[in-house]
PDB file of C-alpha atoms in Angstrom:
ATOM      1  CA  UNK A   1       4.449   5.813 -11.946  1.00 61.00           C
ATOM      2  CA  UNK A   2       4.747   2.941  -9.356  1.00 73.00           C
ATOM      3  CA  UNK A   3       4.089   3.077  -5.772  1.00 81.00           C
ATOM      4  CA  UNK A   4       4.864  -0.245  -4.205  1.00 76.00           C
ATOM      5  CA  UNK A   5       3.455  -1.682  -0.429  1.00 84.00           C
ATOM      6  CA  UNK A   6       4.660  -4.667   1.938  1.00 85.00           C
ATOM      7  CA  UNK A   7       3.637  -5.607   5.056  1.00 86.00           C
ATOM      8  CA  UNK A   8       4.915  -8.462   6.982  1.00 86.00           C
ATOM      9  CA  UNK A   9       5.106 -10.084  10.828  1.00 86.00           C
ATOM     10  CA  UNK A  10       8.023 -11.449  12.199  1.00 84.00           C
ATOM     11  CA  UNK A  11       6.997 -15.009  14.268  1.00 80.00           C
ATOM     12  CA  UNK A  12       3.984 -13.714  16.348  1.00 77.00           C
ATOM     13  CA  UNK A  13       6.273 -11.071  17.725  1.00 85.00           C
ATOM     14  CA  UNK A  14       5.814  -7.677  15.660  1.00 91.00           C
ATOM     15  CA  UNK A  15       4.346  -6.414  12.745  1.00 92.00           C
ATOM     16  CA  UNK A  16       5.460  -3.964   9.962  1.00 92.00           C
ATOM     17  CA  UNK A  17       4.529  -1.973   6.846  1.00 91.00           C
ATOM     18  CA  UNK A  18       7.023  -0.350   4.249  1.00 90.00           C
ATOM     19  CA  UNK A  19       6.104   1.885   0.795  1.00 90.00           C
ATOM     20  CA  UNK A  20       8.528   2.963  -1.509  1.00 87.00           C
ATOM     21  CA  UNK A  21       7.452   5.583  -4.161  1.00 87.00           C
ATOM     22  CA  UNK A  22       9.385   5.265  -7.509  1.00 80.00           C
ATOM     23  CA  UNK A  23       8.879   8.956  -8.597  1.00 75.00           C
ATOM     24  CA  UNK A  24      10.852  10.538  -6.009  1.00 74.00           C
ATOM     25  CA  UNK A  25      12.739   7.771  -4.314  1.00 75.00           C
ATOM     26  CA  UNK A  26      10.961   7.752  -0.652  1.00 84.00           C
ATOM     27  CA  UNK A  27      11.018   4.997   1.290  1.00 88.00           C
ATOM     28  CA  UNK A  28       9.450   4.875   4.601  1.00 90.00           C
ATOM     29  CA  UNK A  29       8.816   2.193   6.876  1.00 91.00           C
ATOM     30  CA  UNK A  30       6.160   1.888  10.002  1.00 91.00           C
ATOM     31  CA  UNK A  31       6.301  -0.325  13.281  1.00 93.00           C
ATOM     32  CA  UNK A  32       2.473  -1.552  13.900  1.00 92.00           C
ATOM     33  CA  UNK A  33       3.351  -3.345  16.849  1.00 92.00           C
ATOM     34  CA  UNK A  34       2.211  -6.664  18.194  1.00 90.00           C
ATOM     35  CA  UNK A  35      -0.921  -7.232  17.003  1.00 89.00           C
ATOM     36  CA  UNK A  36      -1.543  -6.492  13.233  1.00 90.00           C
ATOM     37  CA  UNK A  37      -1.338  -8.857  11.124  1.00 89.00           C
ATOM     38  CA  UNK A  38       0.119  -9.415   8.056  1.00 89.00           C
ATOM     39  CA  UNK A  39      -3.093  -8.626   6.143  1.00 90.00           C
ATOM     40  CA  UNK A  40      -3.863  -5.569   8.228  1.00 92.00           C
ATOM     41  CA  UNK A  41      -0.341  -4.494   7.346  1.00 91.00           C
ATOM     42  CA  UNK A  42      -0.644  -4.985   4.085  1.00 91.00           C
ATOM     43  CA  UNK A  43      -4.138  -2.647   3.880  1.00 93.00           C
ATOM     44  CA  UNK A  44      -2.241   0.024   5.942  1.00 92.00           C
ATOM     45  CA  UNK A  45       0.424   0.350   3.166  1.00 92.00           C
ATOM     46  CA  UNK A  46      -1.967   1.091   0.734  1.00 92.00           C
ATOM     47  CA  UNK A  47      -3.822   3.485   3.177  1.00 93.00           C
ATOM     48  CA  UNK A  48      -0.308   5.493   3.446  1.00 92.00           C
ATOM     49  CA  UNK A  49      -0.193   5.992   0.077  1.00 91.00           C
ATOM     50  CA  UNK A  50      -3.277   7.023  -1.263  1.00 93.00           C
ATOM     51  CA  UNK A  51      -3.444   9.564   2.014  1.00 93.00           C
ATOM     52  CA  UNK A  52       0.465  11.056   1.142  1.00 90.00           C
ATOM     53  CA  UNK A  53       0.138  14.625   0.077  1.00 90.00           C
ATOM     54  CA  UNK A  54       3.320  14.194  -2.467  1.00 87.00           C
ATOM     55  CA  UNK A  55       1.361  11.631  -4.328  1.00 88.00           C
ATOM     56  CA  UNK A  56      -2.525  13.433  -4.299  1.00 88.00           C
ATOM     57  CA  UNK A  57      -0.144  17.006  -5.641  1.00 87.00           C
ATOM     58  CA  UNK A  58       2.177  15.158  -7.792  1.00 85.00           C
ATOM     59  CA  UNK A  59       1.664  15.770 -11.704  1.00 87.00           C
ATOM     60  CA  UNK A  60       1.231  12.153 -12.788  1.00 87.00           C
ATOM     61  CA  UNK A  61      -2.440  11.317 -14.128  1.00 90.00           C
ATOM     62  CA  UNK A  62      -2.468   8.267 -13.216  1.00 91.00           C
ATOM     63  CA  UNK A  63      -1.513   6.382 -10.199  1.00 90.00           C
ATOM     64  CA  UNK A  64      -0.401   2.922  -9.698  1.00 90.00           C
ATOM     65  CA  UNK A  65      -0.564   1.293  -5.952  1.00 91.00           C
ATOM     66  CA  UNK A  66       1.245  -2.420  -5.813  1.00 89.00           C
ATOM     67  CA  UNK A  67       0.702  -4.742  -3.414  1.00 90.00           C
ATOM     68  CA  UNK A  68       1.738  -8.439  -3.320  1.00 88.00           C
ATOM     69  CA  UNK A  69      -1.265  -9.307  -1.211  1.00 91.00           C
ATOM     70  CA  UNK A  70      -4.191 -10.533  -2.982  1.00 93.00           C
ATOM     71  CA  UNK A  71      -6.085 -11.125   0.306  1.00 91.00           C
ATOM     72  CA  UNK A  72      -5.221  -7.056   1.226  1.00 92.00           C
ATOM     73  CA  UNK A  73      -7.019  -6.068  -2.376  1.00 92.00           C
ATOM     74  CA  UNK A  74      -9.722  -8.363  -1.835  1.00 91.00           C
ATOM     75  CA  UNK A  75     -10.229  -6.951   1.470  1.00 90.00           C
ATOM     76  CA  UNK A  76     -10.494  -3.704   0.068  1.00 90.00           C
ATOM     77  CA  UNK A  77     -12.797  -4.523  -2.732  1.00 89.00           C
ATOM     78  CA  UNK A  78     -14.817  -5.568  -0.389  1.00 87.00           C
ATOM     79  CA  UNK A  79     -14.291  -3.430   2.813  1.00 79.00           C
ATOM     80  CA  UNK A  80     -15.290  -5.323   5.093  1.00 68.00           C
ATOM     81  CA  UNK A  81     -13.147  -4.547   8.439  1.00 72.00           C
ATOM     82  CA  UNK A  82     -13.020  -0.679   9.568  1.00 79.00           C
ATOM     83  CA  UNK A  83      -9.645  -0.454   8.233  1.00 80.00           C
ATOM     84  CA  UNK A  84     -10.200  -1.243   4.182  1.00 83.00           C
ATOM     85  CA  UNK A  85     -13.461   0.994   4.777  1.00 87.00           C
ATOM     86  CA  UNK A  86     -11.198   3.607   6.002  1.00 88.00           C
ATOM     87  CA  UNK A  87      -8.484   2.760   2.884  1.00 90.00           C
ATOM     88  CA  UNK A  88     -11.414   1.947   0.404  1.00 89.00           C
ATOM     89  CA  UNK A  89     -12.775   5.972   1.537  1.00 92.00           C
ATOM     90  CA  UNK A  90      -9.032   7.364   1.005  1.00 93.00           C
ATOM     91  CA  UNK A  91      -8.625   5.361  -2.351  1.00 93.00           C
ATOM     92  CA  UNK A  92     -12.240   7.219  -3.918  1.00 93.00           C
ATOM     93  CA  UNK A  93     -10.583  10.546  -2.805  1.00 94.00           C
ATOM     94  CA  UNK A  94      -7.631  10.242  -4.418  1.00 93.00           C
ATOM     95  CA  UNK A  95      -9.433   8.645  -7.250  1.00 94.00           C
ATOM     96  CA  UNK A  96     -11.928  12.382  -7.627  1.00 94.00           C
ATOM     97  CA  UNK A  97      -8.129  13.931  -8.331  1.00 93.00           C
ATOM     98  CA  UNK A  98      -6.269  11.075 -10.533  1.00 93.00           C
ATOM     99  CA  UNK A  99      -6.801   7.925 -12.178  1.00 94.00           C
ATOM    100  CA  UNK A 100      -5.686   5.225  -9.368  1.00 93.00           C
ATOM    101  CA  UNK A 101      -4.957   1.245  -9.972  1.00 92.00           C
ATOM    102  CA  UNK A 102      -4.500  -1.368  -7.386  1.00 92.00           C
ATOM    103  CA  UNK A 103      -2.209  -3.649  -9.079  1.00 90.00           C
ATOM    104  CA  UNK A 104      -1.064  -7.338  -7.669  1.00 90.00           C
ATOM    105  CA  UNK A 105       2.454  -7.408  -7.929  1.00 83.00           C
ATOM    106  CA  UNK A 106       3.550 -11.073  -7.063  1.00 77.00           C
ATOM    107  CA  UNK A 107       6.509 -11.278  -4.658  1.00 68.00           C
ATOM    108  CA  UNK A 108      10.322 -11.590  -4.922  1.00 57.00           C
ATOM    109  CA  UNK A 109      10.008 -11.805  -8.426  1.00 61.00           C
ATOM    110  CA  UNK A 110      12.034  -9.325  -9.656  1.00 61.00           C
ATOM    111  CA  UNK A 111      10.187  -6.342 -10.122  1.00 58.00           C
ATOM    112  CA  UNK A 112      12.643  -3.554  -8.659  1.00 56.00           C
ATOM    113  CA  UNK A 113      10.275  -1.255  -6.763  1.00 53.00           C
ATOM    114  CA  UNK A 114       8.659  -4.332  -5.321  1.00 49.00           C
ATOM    115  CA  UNK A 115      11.914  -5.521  -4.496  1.00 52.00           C
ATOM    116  CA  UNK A 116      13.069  -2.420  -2.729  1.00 52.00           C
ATOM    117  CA  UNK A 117      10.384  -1.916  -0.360  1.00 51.00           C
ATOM    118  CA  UNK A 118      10.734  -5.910   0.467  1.00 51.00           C
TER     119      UNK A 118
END
C-alpha cells in the first residue's frame, strides 16, 4: 500500500508538510513555519512516515513512500544535511521490519493518493 508526501511554501511566508496513508485513510498535515523550505518539507514528510507507529505495526510487507520531489529523494540518497541523515536513519529502521520503496510520484497528475494529500 501507498503512503503519499507533499511539502510546499507559500511566497516566502510559511512552510508546510502533509501525508496521507491509503490503508487507513489518515491524513495529517504539519505547520514548519517560516523557514523550511520546500525541499526540507518535502524530506520531513517522508521522515513522518517511516517514524509512524501504524505504518512500522501494520501487516503489509511491503511499504511504498511517494514523494513528488526528486530533489527530496536525492537528498536522501545522499544524506547530506542533518535532516535526510536523520530520515535516511528512520528509513533503514523501518526497512530491518518491512520491505520499504521511495517512489517519485510526479505531481497533479492524477494519481489519487497523490492528489489527496496535494
Amino acid at each position: 500500500m501507498s503512503r503519499h508526501t507533499d511539502g510546499s511554501r507559500r511566497r516566502n511566508e510559511y512552510s508546510g508538510a502533509g501525508i496521507y496513508l491509503e490503508n487507513c485513510g489518515v491524513q495529517q498535515s504539519y505547520s514548519l513555519g517560516s523557514h523550511a523550505t520546500v525541499c526540507q518539507a518535502e524530506v520531513y514528510t517522508i521522515l513522518m512516515v517511516a517514524q509512524r507507529e501504524d505504518v512500522k505495526n501494520c501487516t503489509e510487507e511491503k511499504i511504498f513512500i511517494c514523494s513528488n520531489s526528486q530533489a527530496a529523494l536525492k537528498a536522501i540518497a545522499l544524506q547530506g544535511e542533518d535532516q535526510c541523515l536523520l530520515c535516511g536513519d528512520a528509513l533503514e529502521s523501518l526497512a530491518r521490519q518491512k520491505e520499504v520503496g521511495l517512489v517519485w510520484a510526479p505531481g497533479h497528475m492524477g494519481i489519487p493518493g497523490k492528489e489527496r494529500v496535494d
